[in-house]
Amino acid sequence: MSVSGELIAFFGLALVAILGGVLLITLTKVVHMVIALVFTFLSIAGIYLLLSAEFVAIVQILIYSGAITIVMLFGIMLTKHRENDEPAKGGWQRFFLLLAIAGFAVAVYLGIYNLDIPVQPTALHEENTKQIGIELFSKYVIPFEVMSVLLLVALVGAIVLAKKDDEEGDRS
Amino acid sequence: MIKDLLHSAPSLLNFGIYFGLAVLLLFVVLGFVTYGILSERKIMGFMQLRIGPNQIGGKWGLLQTVADVLKLLIKEDTIPKKADRPLYILAPVIAFAPAFMVLATLPFTDAFQFADIGVGLLYYVAISGISTIGIVTAGWASNNKYSLIGGMRAAAQMISYEIPLVMSLVGIVLLTGSLNLNDIVAAQEKVWFIFLQPIAFIIFMIASVAELNRVPFDLPEAESELVAGYHVEYSGFRWAFFMLSEYVYMFAMATLTTVLFLGGWNSIPFLDFIPQAIWFGLKFSAVFYILVWIRVTFPRLRADQLMEFGWKVLLPVALANIFLTAIIKEIVNLF
Amino acid sequence: MTEDATKNEPSPNQPKLNQIVSAIESHVGQDALIDHYINKLSKDVPTIVANPNTYYSIAKLLRYDEQLNFAYLSELHGTDFETHMEIYVHLHSFNMNQSVALKVKLDRAAPVIPSLVPLWPGANWPECEAYDLLGIDFREHPDLKRILLGDDWKGYPLRKDYQPYDVEV
Amino acid sequence: MLRTEEMLLNVGPQHPSTHGVFRLVIKIDGEIIKEATPVIGYLHRGTEKLAENLQYTQIIPYTDRLDYLAAMTNNYVLCHAVETMMAIEVPDRAEYLRVIAMELGRVASHLVWWGTYLLDIGATSPFLYAFREREMIVNLLTELSGARLTFNYMRVGGVKWDAPEGWIEKVAEFVPYMREQLAGYHELVTGNEIFVNRVKGVGIYTKEEALQYSLSGANLRCTGVKWDLRKNEPYSIYDRFTFDVPTREEGDAFSRYHCRMEEIEESLKILEQAVVQFPEGPILAKVPKIIKVPKGEAFVRIESPRGEIGCYIASEGKKEPYRLKFRRPSFYNLQILPKLLEGENMANLITILGAIDIVLGEVDG
C-alpha cells in the first residue's frame, strides 16, 4: 500500500473519530461530550467522503453534526441536569466490563476478517446522488415510505409529550 | 488542475501548491472582508446621512478596517473567570473554520474554483451549520445569561431557516437536474434562475439573511435586547474571529446567490467581451449592496415571530414552489 | 393657611368644596375633617385636611363615591413641617372635572398612616419615595422599600433635622 | 419531565436599551418573563433637598437636569408655581417665547423618543433621521438660550433673553420642513410590517388601569382618555391656540407611538399660530430682585412631553422654598412596568419599556 494523500487523510480522520469517541466517554461535562461527539461525526463524514459517498457525507454533517447536535445542546443547556454523580463501580463489575469489551472486540475482528463482500464494479464517483435517488425510489420504495411513517409517529409523539408537560404545568 | 492534484501522490511540491493556493484564497477573502466592511460602513453612512470612515487612509478611509483589525489583535484577550475555558477558546475556531471551508466549492469563474464536487449546494448548507455549533458553544461557555440566550436563539434560528433555504433551492435542482454548482451556472447560460424561480429567489434571500444573522434577523446578537448576544464576553482576536466568520459568510452567501440565481459568471447577451470575473464581481456587488440596504432599512423581528415566519410562511411557500416547479416541468416535458 | 380661604370674595370652586365636604361629613362622620378651605395660592384648589384616623376612609369615599369619583391620583408626597409631618395628595375627578388636595397631619415622632395603594395602585412608588426621604411608614403598603437611596442609607434626608452621613460633601 | 430552568437576569444598570442607568431584575423561563422588579435611584441627585437651600432663580438650572430631553417644560413648571403663588402677570411676549420654546422642546423630545425607540426595535437609520431634525431644534433653542440641553432660559415673571433677530422667522420656516420630514417618517416606519408586528398588541392596558396607575401623557391618552392639561386646565396662553389632543383606543405600544407622532403635528400647529401671533412688548414682568413667595403652599401641574409634570412649593415667606417637590411624570409612568412585563416575551421587554418613554433623570429626581 503506497502512501497517498488519501491514506494520510484516512488515518487523520480515523484518529479524530476514535479520539472523539474516547473523549465522549471520559469527559465529565455533558456539553464537552457533545462537542467531542461533533468531532466524531465530522471525521466519519470525512471518511465517507474518502469513500466517494459525497451525498452521505454531506447528509451526515447536515443531520448529525448540524441538526441533532444542536438539538442536544439545546436540550442540555435549557434543562436541569445533575453532573458527575455516577456511583463508582465495584472491582468485579469492572472486570466483567473489560471481559465483555474484549469479547466484543474479538467477535467484531473475526466478523470483519471473515467477511467477504462480492465486489462489483460501480461508478460511484459519478453522480453519486443520482444513483442513491434511483435506488431509493426503485428498489427501496417501501422501506423509504415506512420510514417516513415512523418519523411522523415520532413527530406526533414529541408533540404529545410537550403538550402533556404543559398541562401538568397548569395544574401545579 | 486541482482535480489532477487530488489524485496524484503526495509530494512536497503538491503540498506547497495547495498551501499557496489556500493562502491566496485567504488573502482574497481577507481583502474582501476588509473592504466589504468598509463599503458596508460607507453605504450605511450614505443612507444614514453620515460620512462614514474618512480619517485613516485618505478621505475614503481606506485603511480604517486595517487599523481596526490591528487594534483587535493587540487588545487584551480576556477570559472570564467562571467561563468554561477549553470551550471558550475552542468556540471561535469552530465558528470560524467552516466559514472558510464553504468557500472551497464556490465557483467564482469557470477557472477559479477549488473543488468541483457533485453536491456543492448541500455542502454549503451542511458546513455552514457547523458554525452554529461554535456560536452555541460560545454562548454557553461564556457563562453569561445574555450570551446563553443569544446562543439558543442562534441555534433555533439556524434550524428553522436552513430548511426553507434548502427547500427553496429544490426548484433549481429540479430544473438543472444536479446539485453541482457548475452545472447550475451552466444551466443559466440563457435565462437566469431569478426569472424562472422568482418565488424561490425571494425565499432564498430572506432565509439567507436569516442564516447570516443580519438585520432584520440578527436576534442572536440583538444589541438592544441581549447587549451583544453570544459574543458579549469575547474581546480582542477571539471576537475578531466571530466578526470575520460573519463577513466571510456574507461573502460566501453573496457568491452563492450570484451563482444560483444571477447566472454566476455568465454575461448578459452581446456583452460577453467583458471578462467573466467582472460579470461575477458586478452581480456579487449588487447582492452585497442589497444585503446592506436591508440592514439599514428594517427593524428587527421578534424571536417568536421569526420562528412563526420561518415555519408557517417560508416553508409552506417553498414547498408549494417545489410542487409548482415539478408540475410545470412535467407539462413542458410533455410537449 | 386657613386665613387665606376666608378672605376676599368666595372662590368659584366653593360649591364644589362644599359638595365634597358634605359628602364626607354625611358618609364618614361630622368630625372626620380637621379643616377645609380653598387654597387661593394654588389656583383655588379645594383643600381638605383629614384626621389621621379618618384619612383612609375619606380617601376611599373620594375614590369610590359615584358623584365624586376621584379616579386619578396625580401626586402624593410628604413634607416635614418640624411641628408635624404632612402628606399631600392631589386627586383629580374626571366626573366633576375638579381637583382636590387631601392633606393629613402626622405625628412627627412616629409618622404612621394607612397606604393608599389599595385605592390607587399609582400611589405605590410615591409612598415609597416618602418613606425613603422622610421616613413615613405606610401601613399595608405591598412593598415599602427605600426606592431611591438604597437599603443601606442612614437617615431620612428630607427631614429638617437630617445630618448628612457623609460630612465631607 | 421537560422542565426548563428559571433564570434571574439583571437588565441594566448598564444596558443599551434602558435609556440611562435603570436596572430591571427579571426572572425568565426560557424567554418568558415570570417576574420583573425595577430598581431605580442610580441617578438620584436630591434636587428637592438641594432646592431647600437655594433661591428660586437658582433652582431653575437644577430643573433642567430632571427631564434633560425637554428641559423647557421643567423650567416652566417651577416659574409657573412661583408666579401662581405671587400672582404675577407675565407679559405676552414672554409667554409666547415660553410656549414656542416648550413646543419646540416637545417636538425635540418626541423625536428623540422616536429615534431611540426604533433603535430599540433594531432599526438603526430612523435614529439618525430624527437627530437631523432634532439638531435643528437644538440649534434654534441654543440661539434663544445659549445652551443646547440645559437651557436655564425661563425666569420668574418671564424669560431671560428676547429672541434674537430673525429667530421667529427661522421657527416659522422649520414648521413646514418638519411636516415634510414627518411624512417621510411615516413612510419609512409606520407602515413597515415588521415594526407593526413588533408593537401592535404589545403592552396593552385598559383605560381603568392607566388611571389607577396614575399614568399621564401619551401613556394615558393611548387608552382613549382625552386628557391634556394644555386643554383641560389651560395655563400660560394655550387657550389662544387651536389644536387637538390626539387619542387612541387600543392602549398598546402602537397606539402610544401614534399618539406621540400626532402630538408632534399638534405642536407644529401651535408653533405655526404662535409665530403669527407673536407680539411686541417686554419679556419680563416687574418682579422684585429677590423673590419671596408668600407663606403658604401651592401645587401646579402642566403638560410635559412625558406627561403631567407638577411642582409643589411650601413657602415660609423666605427667599428659599421650605419644601419643593416635583411630580415627575416618568416616575409615575414607570410604575406600571412590572405589571406589563409579567408573562411577556423577553424581546417585548424592550418594546414595552421603550413605549413608556422614560427619562431616568426624571425618574430618579
Short mmCIF file of C-alpha atoms in Angstrom, two decimals, chain B residues 72-73 92-93 95-97 236-246:
data_model
loop_
_atom_site.label_atom_id
_atom_site.label_comp_id
_atom_site.label_asym_id
_atom_site.label_seq_id
_atom_site.Cartn_x
_atom_site.Cartn_y
_atom_site.Cartn_z
CA LEU B 72 -8.31 43.98 17.81
CA LEU B 73 -5.16 41.91 17.55
CA PRO B 92 -14.37 30.88 17.88
CA VAL B 93 -12.39 28.26 15.97
CA ALA B 95 -17.36 29.09 14.28
CA PHE B 96 -14.59 30.34 12.04
CA ALA B 97 -13.15 27.28 10.31
CA GLY B 236 -9.68 41.01 21.02
CA PHE B 237 -8.87 38.48 18.36
CA ARG B 238 -11.36 35.91 19.60
CA TRP B 239 -14.09 38.41 19.00
CA ALA B 240 -12.47 39.25 15.67
CA PHE B 241 -12.83 35.60 14.70
CA PHE B 242 -16.58 35.80 15.13
CA MET B 243 -16.77 39.00 13.17
CA LEU B 244 -14.52 37.64 10.48
CA SER B 245 -16.56 34.49 10.08
CA GLU B 246 -19.70 36.59 9.88
#
